[in-house]
CSV table of C-alpha atoms and ligand atoms in Angstrom, one decimal:
chain,number,residue,atom,x,y,z
A,1,MET,CA,0.0,0.0,0.0
A,2,THR,CA,1.2,3.5,-0.8
A,3,LEU,CA,0.3,6.6,0.9
A,4,SER,CA,-1.1,9.2,-1.5
A,5,VAL,CA,0.0,12.8,-0.9
A,6,ASN,CA,-2.0,15.6,-2.3
A,7,PRO,CA,0.6,17.8,-4.0
A,8,ASN,CA,-1.9,20.7,-3.9
A,9,ALA,CA,-2.4,20.4,-0.1
A,10,PRO,CA,-1.9,23.8,1.6
A,11,LYS,CA,1.4,24.2,3.6
A,12,ASP,CA,1.6,25.8,7.0
A,13,ALA,CA,2.6,29.4,6.9
A,14,ALA,CA,2.6,32.4,9.3
A,15,ALA,CA,2.5,36.2,8.7
A,16,VAL,CA,2.9,39.3,10.8
A,17,ILE,CA,0.8,42.4,10.6
A,18,LEU,CA,3.3,44.7,12.2
A,19,LEU,CA,1.8,47.8,13.9
A,20,ARG,CA,3.8,50.9,14.6
A,21,ARG,CA,4.5,51.6,18.2
A,22,ASP,CA,2.4,54.5,19.7
A,23,THR,CA,0.5,54.8,16.4
A,24,ASN,CA,-2.7,56.8,16.1
A,25,PRO,CA,-5.4,54.3,17.1
A,26,LYS,CA,-8.0,55.9,14.8
A,27,ASN,CA,-5.9,55.2,11.7
A,28,PRO,CA,-3.0,53.0,12.7
A,29,GLU,CA,0.1,52.6,10.7
A,30,VAL,CA,1.2,49.2,9.6
A,31,PHE,CA,4.3,47.9,7.8
A,32,TRP,CA,3.5,46.5,4.4
A,33,VAL,CA,5.9,45.1,1.8
A,34,LYS,CA,6.2,44.7,-1.9
A,35,ARG,CA,7.2,41.2,-2.8
A,36,GLY,CA,10.1,40.8,-5.3
A,37,ASP,CA,9.1,40.4,-9.0
A,38,LYS,CA,11.1,37.1,-9.2
A,39,LEU,CA,9.2,35.3,-6.5
A,40,ALA,CA,7.2,32.4,-7.8
A,41,PHE,CA,4.4,32.9,-5.2
A,42,LEU,CA,2.7,36.3,-5.5
A,43,GLY,CA,5.7,38.1,-7.1
A,44,GLY,CA,5.1,41.8,-7.1
A,45,PHE,CA,2.2,41.8,-4.7
A,46,HIS,CA,1.8,44.1,-1.7
A,47,ALA,CA,1.6,42.0,1.4
A,48,PHE,CA,2.7,41.4,4.9
A,49,PRO,CA,6.0,39.7,5.9
A,50,GLY,CA,5.7,36.0,6.3
A,51,GLY,CA,6.3,32.6,4.9
A,52,GLN,CA,6.3,28.9,5.1
A,53,LEU,CA,7.1,27.2,8.5
A,54,ASP,CA,10.4,25.6,9.0
A,55,THR,CA,10.5,22.2,10.7
A,56,SER,CA,12.6,23.7,13.6
A,57,ASP,CA,10.0,26.3,14.3
A,58,SER,CA,8.1,23.8,16.5
A,59,GLU,CA,11.1,23.3,18.7
A,60,VAL,CA,10.8,26.7,20.2
A,61,VAL,CA,9.2,27.0,23.5
A,62,VAL,CA,6.7,29.8,23.4
A,63,LYS,CA,5.6,31.2,26.9
A,64,ASN,CA,1.9,31.4,27.6
A,65,SER,CA,0.9,29.6,24.4
A,66,SER,CA,-2.2,27.5,24.7
A,67,ASP,CA,-1.1,24.6,22.5
A,68,SER,CA,1.9,23.3,20.4
A,69,GLN,CA,0.3,24.2,17.1
A,70,THR,CA,-0.2,27.9,18.0
A,71,ALA,CA,3.4,27.9,19.5
A,72,ALA,CA,4.9,26.6,16.2
A,73,MET,CA,3.0,29.3,14.2
A,74,ILE,CA,4.1,32.1,16.6
A,75,SER,CA,7.6,30.8,16.3
A,76,GLY,CA,7.4,30.8,12.4
A,77,ALA,CA,5.9,34.2,12.4
A,78,ALA,CA,8.5,35.7,14.7
A,79,ARG,CA,11.4,34.1,12.5
A,80,GLU,CA,9.9,35.4,9.3
A,81,LEU,CA,9.6,38.8,10.8
A,82,PHE,CA,13.2,38.8,11.8
A,83,GLU,CA,14.5,37.4,8.6
A,84,GLU,CA,12.5,39.7,6.3
A,85,LEU,CA,12.5,42.9,8.3
A,86,GLY,CA,15.2,42.5,10.9
A,87,VAL,CA,12.6,43.0,13.7
A,88,LEU,CA,13.1,40.7,16.7
A,89,ALA,CA,9.8,40.3,18.5
A,90,ALA,CA,11.2,38.4,21.6
A,91,ARG,CA,11.5,39.2,25.2
A,92,GLY,CA,15.1,40.0,26.1
A,93,ALA,CA,15.7,41.6,22.6
A,94,GLU,CA,15.6,45.0,24.3
A,95,ARG,CA,18.9,44.1,26.1
A,96,LEU,CA,20.7,43.6,22.8
A,97,THR,CA,22.6,46.3,21.0
A,98,LYS,CA,21.9,47.0,17.3
A,99,GLY,CA,25.2,45.3,16.6
A,100,GLN,CA,24.3,42.2,18.6
A,101,ARG,CA,21.0,42.0,16.7
A,102,ALA,CA,23.0,42.2,13.4
A,103,SER,CA,25.3,39.4,14.4
A,104,LEU,CA,22.4,37.3,15.6
A,105,PHE,CA,20.8,37.9,12.1
A,106,ASP,CA,24.0,36.7,10.4
A,107,ASP,CA,24.1,33.6,12.6
A,108,LEU,CA,20.5,32.7,11.4
A,109,GLU,CA,21.0,33.6,7.8
A,110,SER,CA,24.3,31.8,7.4
A,111,GLY,CA,22.9,28.7,9.0
A,112,ARG,CA,25.6,28.8,11.8
A,113,MET,CA,22.7,28.5,14.3
A,114,SER,CA,19.2,27.3,14.1
A,115,TRP,CA,16.3,29.6,15.1
A,116,PRO,CA,15.5,27.6,18.4
A,117,SER,CA,19.3,27.4,19.5
A,118,LEU,CA,19.8,31.0,18.6
A,119,LEU,CA,16.9,32.2,20.8
A,120,ASP,CA,18.3,29.9,23.6
A,121,HIS,CA,21.9,31.1,23.2
A,122,TYR,CA,20.9,34.8,23.5
A,123,GLY,CA,18.5,34.3,26.3
A,124,LEU,CA,15.5,35.3,24.3
A,125,GLN,CA,11.9,34.2,24.9
A,126,LEU,CA,8.9,34.4,22.6
A,127,ASP,CA,5.7,35.2,24.4
A,128,ALA,CA,2.3,34.4,23.0
A,129,GLY,CA,1.0,37.6,24.6
A,130,ASP,CA,3.0,39.5,22.0
A,131,PHE,CA,1.2,37.8,19.1
A,132,THR,CA,-2.5,38.4,18.7
A,133,PHE,CA,-4.1,35.8,16.4
A,134,ALA,CA,-5.9,37.7,13.6
A,135,GLY,CA,-7.1,34.9,11.3
A,136,ARG,CA,-6.2,31.9,9.3
A,137,TRP,CA,-6.6,32.1,5.5
A,138,VAL,CA,-6.1,29.3,3.0
A,139,THR,CA,-5.1,29.8,-0.5
A,140,PRO,CA,-7.9,28.7,-2.8
A,141,PRO,CA,-7.3,25.5,-4.7
A,142,PHE,CA,-6.8,27.2,-8.1
A,143,SER,CA,-3.3,28.0,-7.1
A,144,ALA,CA,-0.5,25.5,-7.6
A,145,ARG,CA,1.2,26.8,-4.5
A,146,ARG,CA,-1.1,26.8,-1.4
A,147,PHE,CA,-0.7,28.0,2.1
A,148,ASP,CA,-2.7,27.7,5.2
A,149,THR,CA,-1.5,31.1,6.8
A,150,TRP,CA,-2.0,32.2,10.4
A,151,PHE,CA,-1.8,35.9,10.8
A,152,PHE,CA,-0.6,37.7,14.0
A,153,LEU,CA,-0.9,41.3,15.0
A,154,VAL,CA,2.4,42.4,16.5
A,155,THR,CA,3.4,45.8,17.9
A,156,CYS,CA,6.8,46.8,16.8
A,157,PRO,CA,9.2,46.4,19.7
A,158,ALA,CA,10.6,49.7,21.2
A,159,LYS,CA,13.9,50.9,19.7
A,160,GLN,CA,13.5,48.7,16.6
A,161,GLU,CA,12.8,49.8,13.1
A,162,PRO,CA,11.9,47.4,10.2
A,163,ARG,CA,14.0,47.5,7.2
A,164,VAL,CA,13.6,45.4,4.1
A,165,VAL,CA,16.4,42.8,3.9
A,166,PRO,CA,17.4,42.6,0.2
A,167,GLY,CA,16.3,39.3,-1.2
A,168,GLU,CA,12.6,38.2,-1.3
A,169,LEU,CA,11.2,41.7,-0.8
A,170,ALA,CA,11.4,44.6,-3.2
A,171,ALA,CA,10.3,47.4,-0.8
A,172,GLY,CA,8.5,48.1,2.4
A,173,GLU,CA,7.2,51.0,4.4
A,174,TRP,CA,5.1,52.2,7.3
A,175,ILE,CA,1.7,53.4,5.9
A,176,ALA,CA,-1.6,54.3,7.5
A,177,ALA,CA,-4.1,51.4,6.9
A,178,GLN,CA,-6.6,53.6,5.2
A,179,ASP,CA,-4.0,55.1,2.9
A,180,ALA,CA,-2.9,51.6,1.9
A,181,TYR,CA,-6.5,50.5,1.3
A,182,ASP,CA,-6.9,53.6,-0.8
A,183,ARG,CA,-3.8,52.7,-2.9
A,184,TRP,CA,-5.6,49.5,-3.8
A,185,LEU,CA,-8.9,51.2,-4.6
A,186,GLY,CA,-7.0,53.6,-6.8
A,187,ALA,CA,-5.6,50.5,-8.7
A,188,HIS,CA,-2.0,51.2,-7.8
A,189,VAL,CA,-1.3,47.9,-6.0
A,190,VAL,CA,-2.2,44.3,-6.3
A,191,ALA,CA,-3.1,42.3,-3.1
A,192,VAL,CA,-4.8,39.1,-1.9
A,193,PRO,CA,-8.1,39.1,0.2
A,194,PRO,CA,-6.5,38.6,3.7
A,195,THR,CA,-4.2,41.6,3.1
A,196,LEU,CA,-7.1,43.7,2.0
A,197,HIS,CA,-9.3,42.5,4.9
A,198,ALA,CA,-6.6,43.4,7.4
A,199,LEU,CA,-6.1,46.8,6.0
A,200,LYS,CA,-9.9,47.6,5.9
A,201,THR,CA,-10.3,46.3,9.4
A,202,LEU,CA,-7.3,48.3,10.8
A,203,ALA,CA,-8.6,51.4,9.0
A,204,GLY,CA,-11.7,51.0,11.2
A,205,GLY,CA,-9.4,51.9,14.2
A,206,ILE,CA,-7.9,50.0,17.0
A,207,SER,CA,-10.9,49.4,19.3
A,208,PRO,CA,-11.8,46.7,21.8
A,209,ASP,CA,-13.6,44.7,19.2
A,210,LEU,CA,-10.7,44.8,16.7
A,211,VAL,CA,-9.9,41.1,16.9
A,212,ASP,CA,-13.6,40.2,16.5
A,213,ARG,CA,-13.7,42.3,13.4
A,214,PHE,CA,-10.6,40.5,12.1
A,215,LEU,CA,-12.2,37.2,12.7
A,216,ALA,CA,-15.7,38.0,11.5
A,217,PRO,CA,-15.6,36.6,7.9
A,218,PRO,CA,-15.7,32.8,7.6
A,219,GLN,CA,-12.6,33.1,5.3
A,220,ALA,CA,-10.6,34.2,8.4
A,221,HIS,CA,-11.2,30.7,9.8
A,222,GLY,CA,-9.8,28.8,6.7
A,223,ASP,CA,-13.0,28.7,4.7
A,224,PRO,CA,-12.0,28.9,1.0
A,225,VAL,CA,-12.2,32.3,-0.6
A,226,ARG,CA,-14.3,32.2,-3.8
A,227,LYS,CA,-14.4,35.8,-5.0
A,228,ILE,CA,-11.0,37.3,-5.3
A,229,GLU,CA,-10.6,41.0,-6.1
A,230,PHE,CA,-6.9,41.3,-6.7
A,231,ARG,CA,-7.8,44.7,-8.2
A,232,PRO,CA,-11.0,46.7,-7.7
A,233,HIS,CA,-13.7,46.0,-10.3
A,234,TYR,CA,-12.1,42.8,-11.5
A,235,ILE,CA,-13.5,39.8,-9.7
A,236,CYS,CA,-11.5,36.6,-10.2
A,237,PHE,CA,-13.9,33.8,-9.7
A,238,PRO,CA,-12.0,30.4,-10.2
A,239,VAL,CA,-14.4,27.5,-11.1
A,240,ARG,CA,-13.5,23.8,-11.1
A,241,THR,CA,-13.1,22.5,-14.7
A,242,PRO,CA,-11.9,19.3,-16.5
A,243,THR,CA,-8.8,21.3,-17.6
A,244,LYS,CA,-5.3,20.1,-18.2
A,245,PRO,CA,-3.3,19.2,-15.2
A,246,PRO,CA,-1.7,20.5,-13.1
A,247,ALA,CA,-4.4,23.1,-13.3
A,248,THR,CA,-7.9,22.1,-11.7
A,249,HIS,CA,-9.7,25.4,-12.1
A,250,THR,CA,-10.4,28.0,-14.8
A,251,ASN,CA,-10.7,31.6,-13.9
A,252,SER,CA,-14.0,33.3,-14.7
A,253,TYR,CA,-13.8,37.1,-14.5
A,254,LEU,CA,-16.6,39.5,-13.5
A,255,ILE,CA,-15.7,43.0,-14.5
A,256,TYR,CA,-18.1,45.5,-13.1
A,257,ASN,CA,-18.8,49.1,-12.3
A,258,SER,CA,-21.8,51.0,-11.0
A,259,LYS,CA,-24.1,49.9,-13.9
A,260,GLU,CA,-22.8,46.9,-15.9
A,261,ILE,CA,-21.1,43.6,-15.6
A,262,LEU,CA,-19.0,41.7,-18.1
A,263,VAL,CA,-18.8,37.9,-17.5
A,264,MET,CA,-15.7,36.4,-19.1
A,265,ASP,CA,-15.1,32.7,-19.5
A,266,PRO,CA,-17.8,31.0,-17.5
A,267,GLY,CA,-16.0,27.7,-17.9
A,268,SER,CA,-17.3,25.1,-15.6
A,269,PRO,CA,-19.6,22.2,-16.9
A,270,TYR,CA,-20.4,21.3,-13.3
A,271,ALA,CA,-23.7,22.4,-11.8
A,272,ASP,CA,-22.4,23.2,-8.3
A,273,GLU,CA,-19.7,25.5,-9.8
A,274,GLN,CA,-22.2,27.1,-12.2
A,275,ASP,CA,-24.5,27.8,-9.3
A,276,ALA,CA,-21.7,29.4,-7.3
A,277,LEU,CA,-20.7,31.7,-10.2
A,278,ALA,CA,-24.5,32.5,-10.8
A,279,ALA,CA,-24.8,33.4,-7.1
A,280,CYS,CA,-21.9,35.9,-7.5
A,281,VAL,CA,-23.4,37.4,-10.6
A,282,ASP,CA,-26.8,37.7,-8.9
A,283,GLU,CA,-25.2,39.6,-6.0
A,284,LEU,CA,-23.8,42.1,-8.4
A,285,ILE,CA,-27.2,42.4,-10.2
A,286,GLY,CA,-28.9,42.7,-6.8
A,287,GLU,CA,-27.0,45.9,-6.2
A,288,GLY,CA,-28.4,47.5,-9.4
A,289,ARG,CA,-26.3,46.3,-12.3
A,290,GLU,CA,-27.0,44.5,-15.5
A,291,VAL,CA,-25.1,41.9,-17.2
A,292,ARG,CA,-23.8,43.5,-20.5
A,293,GLU,CA,-22.6,40.3,-22.2
A,294,ILE,CA,-20.6,37.2,-21.8
A,295,VAL,CA,-17.2,37.5,-23.4
A,296,LEU,CA,-15.0,34.5,-24.4
A,297,THR,CA,-11.2,34.6,-24.6
A,298,HIS,CA,-11.1,31.4,-26.7
A,299,LEU,CA,-13.1,28.3,-27.6
A,300,HIS,CA,-11.5,25.7,-25.3
A,301,PRO,CA,-14.1,23.6,-23.4
A,302,ASP,CA,-12.7,24.6,-20.0
A,303,HIS,CA,-13.4,28.3,-20.8
A,304,VAL,CA,-16.9,27.9,-22.2
A,305,GLY,CA,-18.4,25.0,-20.4
A,306,GLY,CA,-20.8,27.1,-18.3
A,307,VAL,CA,-21.9,29.6,-21.0
A,308,LYS,CA,-25.3,27.9,-21.7
A,309,ALA,CA,-26.1,27.4,-18.0
A,310,LEU,CA,-25.4,31.1,-17.2
A,311,ILE,CA,-27.6,32.2,-20.2
A,312,ALA,CA,-30.4,30.0,-18.9
A,313,HIS,CA,-29.9,31.3,-15.4
A,314,LEU,CA,-30.2,34.9,-16.6
A,315,GLY,CA,-33.4,34.1,-18.5
A,316,GLY,CA,-31.8,33.9,-22.0
A,317,ALA,CA,-31.5,37.6,-22.4
A,318,VAL,CA,-27.7,37.9,-22.6
A,319,ALA,CA,-25.4,38.0,-25.7
A,320,VAL,CA,-22.2,36.2,-26.2
A,321,ALA,CA,-19.2,38.0,-27.6
A,322,ALA,CA,-16.1,36.4,-29.1
A,323,HIS,CA,-13.6,36.4,-32.0
A,324,LYS,CA,-14.8,35.1,-35.4
A,325,GLU,CA,-12.5,32.1,-35.3
A,326,THR,CA,-14.0,31.2,-31.9
A,327,ALA,CA,-17.5,31.6,-33.2
A,328,GLN,CA,-16.7,29.3,-36.1
A,329,GLY,CA,-15.1,26.8,-33.9
A,330,LEU,CA,-17.9,26.4,-31.4
A,331,SER,CA,-20.6,24.0,-32.5
A,332,ASP,CA,-23.1,24.2,-29.8
A,333,ILE,CA,-22.7,27.8,-28.5
A,334,GLU,CA,-24.1,30.7,-30.5
A,335,VAL,CA,-22.0,33.8,-30.6
A,336,ASN,CA,-24.1,36.9,-31.0
A,337,ARG,CA,-21.5,39.5,-31.5
A,338,LEU,CA,-18.0,39.3,-33.1
A,339,ILE,CA,-15.1,41.0,-31.5
A,340,HIS,CA,-12.4,42.2,-33.8
A,341,ASP,CA,-8.8,43.1,-33.2
A,342,GLU,CA,-8.5,46.5,-31.4
A,343,ASP,CA,-12.3,46.7,-30.7
A,344,THR,CA,-13.1,48.4,-27.5
A,345,ILE,CA,-15.7,47.4,-24.9
A,346,LYS,CA,-16.7,50.4,-22.7
A,347,LEU,CA,-18.9,49.9,-19.6
A,348,GLU,CA,-21.6,52.3,-19.0
A,349,GLY,CA,-21.4,53.7,-15.4
A,350,ASP,CA,-18.8,54.6,-12.8
A,351,PRO,CA,-15.9,54.2,-12.9
A,352,HIS,CA,-15.2,54.4,-16.6
A,353,ILE,CA,-13.8,51.0,-17.7
A,354,SER,CA,-12.6,50.5,-21.2
A,355,LEU,CA,-11.2,47.2,-22.5
A,356,GLN,CA,-9.4,46.9,-25.8
A,357,ALA,CA,-9.5,43.5,-27.4
A,358,LEU,CA,-6.2,42.2,-28.8
A,359,HIS,CA,-6.4,39.3,-31.3
A,360,THR,CA,-3.5,37.1,-29.9
A,361,PRO,CA,-3.6,33.8,-31.7
A,362,GLY,CA,-1.1,31.0,-30.9
A,363,HIS,CA,-2.8,28.9,-28.2
A,364,ALA,CA,-6.1,29.0,-30.1
A,365,ARG,CA,-6.8,30.8,-33.5
A,366,GLY,CA,-9.4,33.1,-32.2
A,367,HIS,CA,-7.7,33.9,-28.9
A,368,LEU,CA,-8.4,37.4,-27.4
A,369,CYS,CA,-6.6,39.3,-24.6
A,370,PHE,CA,-8.2,42.4,-23.1
A,371,HIS,CA,-6.2,45.4,-22.1
A,372,ASP,CA,-7.4,48.1,-19.7
A,373,GLU,CA,-5.0,50.9,-20.6
A,374,GLN,CA,-6.0,53.2,-17.8
A,375,THR,CA,-5.1,50.8,-14.9
A,376,GLY,CA,-2.6,48.5,-16.8
A,377,VAL,CA,-4.7,45.4,-16.4
A,378,LEU,CA,-4.2,42.7,-19.1
A,379,ILE,CA,-6.5,39.8,-19.2
A,380,THR,CA,-4.3,37.2,-20.8
A,381,GLY,CA,-6.7,34.1,-21.3
A,382,ASP,CA,-4.5,31.1,-21.8
A,383,ASN,CA,-1.5,32.9,-23.4
A,384,ILE,CA,0.1,32.9,-20.0
A,385,GLY,CA,-0.1,29.7,-17.8
A,386,SER,CA,0.7,26.2,-18.5
A,387,VAL,CA,0.1,26.8,-22.2
A,388,LEU,CA,-0.2,24.0,-24.6
A,389,ILE,CA,0.3,24.8,-28.2
A,390,ASP,CA,-1.5,22.1,-30.1
A,391,PRO,CA,-1.7,22.4,-33.9
A,392,PRO,CA,-3.7,23.1,-35.9
A,393,GLN,CA,-5.5,25.5,-33.4
A,394,GLY,CA,-2.2,26.1,-31.9
A,395,ASN,CA,0.6,27.8,-33.8
A,396,MET,CA,4.1,28.6,-32.3
A,397,SER,CA,5.0,31.4,-34.5
A,398,ASP,CA,1.7,33.2,-33.9
A,399,TYR,CA,2.0,32.5,-30.2
A,400,LEU,CA,5.5,34.1,-29.9
A,401,ASN,CA,4.3,37.0,-32.0
A,402,SER,CA,1.3,37.4,-29.6
A,403,LEU,CA,3.7,37.3,-26.6
A,404,GLN,CA,5.8,40.0,-28.2
A,405,ARG,CA,2.7,42.1,-28.7
A,406,MET,CA,1.7,41.7,-25.1
A,407,ARG,CA,5.2,42.5,-24.0
A,408,ALA,CA,5.1,45.7,-26.0
A,409,LEU,CA,2.0,47.2,-24.2
A,410,PRO,CA,3.0,50.1,-22.1
A,411,ASN,CA,2.4,50.4,-18.3
A,412,LEU,CA,1.2,47.0,-17.7
A,413,SER,CA,0.6,46.4,-13.9
A,414,VAL,CA,-1.1,43.1,-13.6
A,415,LEU,CA,-1.9,40.0,-15.6
A,416,PHE,CA,-5.1,38.1,-15.1
A,417,GLY,CA,-4.6,34.7,-16.6
A,418,GLY,CA,-7.0,31.8,-17.4
A,419,HIS,CA,-5.6,29.6,-14.5
A,420,GLY,CA,-4.1,30.5,-11.2
A,421,PRO,CA,-3.5,33.7,-9.2
A,422,ALA,CA,-3.0,37.2,-10.9
A,423,MET,CA,0.6,38.1,-11.7
A,424,ALA,CA,1.7,41.5,-10.4
A,425,ASN,CA,5.1,41.3,-12.3
A,426,PRO,CA,3.7,41.4,-15.8
A,427,TYR,CA,6.9,42.1,-17.9
A,428,ASN,CA,8.9,39.6,-15.9
A,429,LYS,CA,6.3,36.9,-16.4
A,430,ILE,CA,5.9,37.5,-20.2
A,431,ASP,CA,9.7,37.5,-20.6
A,432,GLU,CA,9.9,34.2,-18.7
A,433,TYR,CA,7.4,32.7,-21.2
A,434,ILE,CA,9.2,34.0,-24.2
A,435,ALA,CA,12.6,32.7,-22.8
A,436,HIS,CA,11.1,29.3,-22.1
A,437,ARG,CA,9.8,28.9,-25.7
A,438,HIS,CA,13.2,30.0,-27.1
A,439,GLU,CA,15.0,27.5,-24.9
A,440,ARG,CA,12.7,24.7,-25.9
A,441,GLU,CA,13.1,25.6,-29.5
A,442,ALA,CA,16.9,25.4,-29.2
A,443,HIS,CA,16.7,22.0,-27.5
A,444,ILE,CA,14.4,20.7,-30.3
A,445,LEU,CA,16.7,22.0,-33.1
A,446,GLN,CA,19.6,20.4,-31.3
A,447,ALA,CA,17.7,17.0,-31.2
A,448,VAL,CA,17.0,17.4,-35.0
A,449,HIS,CA,20.7,18.1,-35.6
A,450,SER,CA,21.6,14.9,-33.7
A,451,GLY,CA,19.2,12.8,-35.8
A,452,ALA,CA,15.9,12.7,-34.0
A,453,ALA,CA,13.4,13.0,-36.9
A,454,THR,CA,9.9,12.6,-35.6
A,455,PRO,CA,8.0,14.2,-32.7
A,456,LYS,CA,8.2,11.0,-30.8
A,457,GLU,CA,11.9,10.7,-31.1
A,458,ILE,CA,12.4,14.4,-30.3
A,459,VAL,CA,10.3,14.0,-27.1
A,460,ALA,CA,12.4,11.1,-26.0
A,461,HIS,CA,15.4,13.3,-26.5
A,462,VAL,CA,14.2,16.6,-24.9
A,463,TYR,CA,11.5,15.7,-22.5
A,464,THR,CA,13.7,13.4,-20.4
A,465,ASP,CA,12.3,14.8,-17.1
A,466,VAL,CA,8.6,14.2,-17.7
A,467,SER,CA,6.4,11.1,-17.2
A,468,PRO,CA,5.7,9.1,-20.3
A,469,LYS,CA,2.0,9.6,-19.6
A,470,VAL,CA,2.2,13.1,-20.8
A,471,HIS,CA,4.4,12.3,-24.0
A,472,PRO,CA,1.5,12.3,-26.4
A,473,MET,CA,0.8,16.0,-25.2
A,474,ALA,CA,4.5,16.8,-25.5
A,475,GLU,CA,4.5,15.5,-29.0
A,476,ARG,CA,1.8,17.9,-30.0
A,477,ALA,CA,3.8,20.8,-28.5
A,478,VAL,CA,7.0,19.6,-30.3
A,479,LEU,CA,5.1,19.5,-33.6
A,480,ALA,CA,4.1,23.1,-33.0
A,481,HIS,CA,7.8,24.0,-32.6
A,482,LEU,CA,8.8,22.0,-35.7
A,483,GLU,CA,6.2,23.8,-37.8
A,484,LYS,CA,7.8,27.1,-36.7
A,485,LEU,CA,11.3,25.9,-37.4
A,486,VAL,CA,10.1,24.8,-41.0
A,487,ALA,CA,8.5,28.2,-41.5
A,488,ASP,CA,11.7,29.8,-40.3
A,489,GLY,CA,13.7,27.7,-42.8
A,490,LEU,CA,15.8,26.0,-40.1
A,491,VAL,CA,14.3,22.5,-40.6
A,492,VAL,CA,12.7,20.7,-43.6
A,493,ARG,CA,10.0,18.1,-43.6
A,494,ASN,CA,10.5,15.2,-46.1
A,495,ASP,CA,7.8,13.0,-47.7
A,496,HIS,CA,7.9,10.5,-44.8
A,497,GLU,CA,6.9,13.2,-42.3
A,498,GLN,CA,10.5,13.2,-41.0
A,499,TYR,CA,12.1,16.6,-39.9
A,500,LEU,CA,15.7,17.1,-40.9
A,501,THR,CA,18.3,19.9,-40.7
A,502,ALA,CA,17.8,22.3,-43.5
B,1,LIG,ZN1,-7.2,27.1,-23.5
């Protein structure tokens, strides 16, 4: 018998909402950070310091802690706070000089001493009284990386100042909670629901019921978040779909203002998921809005599987809009309005939201991205993600041209992809995808040079690290690269469907 481990299971993590000492209780200041662009998880997001638990975190004895799990979480939170901001929230730290704290930091970072032995050695003691539990949020299952994160409110210890330690974080600052929340409202930052909830709650002031307000929503107790507003007016609503692994969900988007709602890619064929999305749409309608239309980025089943159910739910009175190639490729969904390259969709109402459609083929012939020039949002459909280029719908030359076209857009600030969390490091991400394709192409060309002549032979050569189960899919991707190499004149195809050096 083998134990099955769910690779998508959330990992324990802890984060610290650091409050400024002697801050104005009516509008307290908090230390927030901007995560580095290169981080695989939430790169470029505004957040609080924190991270995954270390195994040694549970070896720390935490005074006044009710149980061992809470103690481990507090220990992890304190360690992350020290590693990322140099703030040591331990009793006894007030006896240390700045220089001693610095050498302690070096001991930890260099691995000379573990966190538990270091606290021990310097006579430091963590006390649960310094860490106020402020909720436990679980990353929704649409993300490949998931965390079960405990948040703690901590007042910055006297005579210590947070500073961003170069590495994982790009920046950090003290900011009044209301100002931080306003930065999000003004579309200047990208953040996840627990961060936004914390800022909004703190903006309400430090009152006796502060912790109750933190813990009020069920999501603060680990209930999955369904509706994710990384940016105001753009709801990301992941729905479970029979999509390609490792993805398990497709993102539907609800773009709304005071009067109208656009529904993009209602992709789930499952009734429970369709109901959940419909309930979210109904809520927006209940506040006085109308659904303007359903928009499709492309024709793949995991992006259109819930279209008919949503139309039926809305009483049939809603149009579907898509590119001509998508309309022609869909057999059982009627597209009522065609969207052409550079067409603009303007929402009636407040604020003014204007989306320009970009015909970006490659993953699918009729693929569309949508660009909100004013706030730098780019809805990328499946052009960014675990993208399969499968001919004849897929075309590698087109795909690379589409990526270049996306890369050339000015002032991008966030990418909303078809699967997984938003990306707040748009240029970095697009560059990553372009580089990945070039690297793959170079390997395939090398394989052809060394005599591999069919997609099957090339896969055996190039995809040495993937399970044979996915080889058929990989062969489709290799074929797409070969077609591009033929078009580029670097490879020729002979009459026996073999690919040879040109
Ligand atoms: Zn797709």
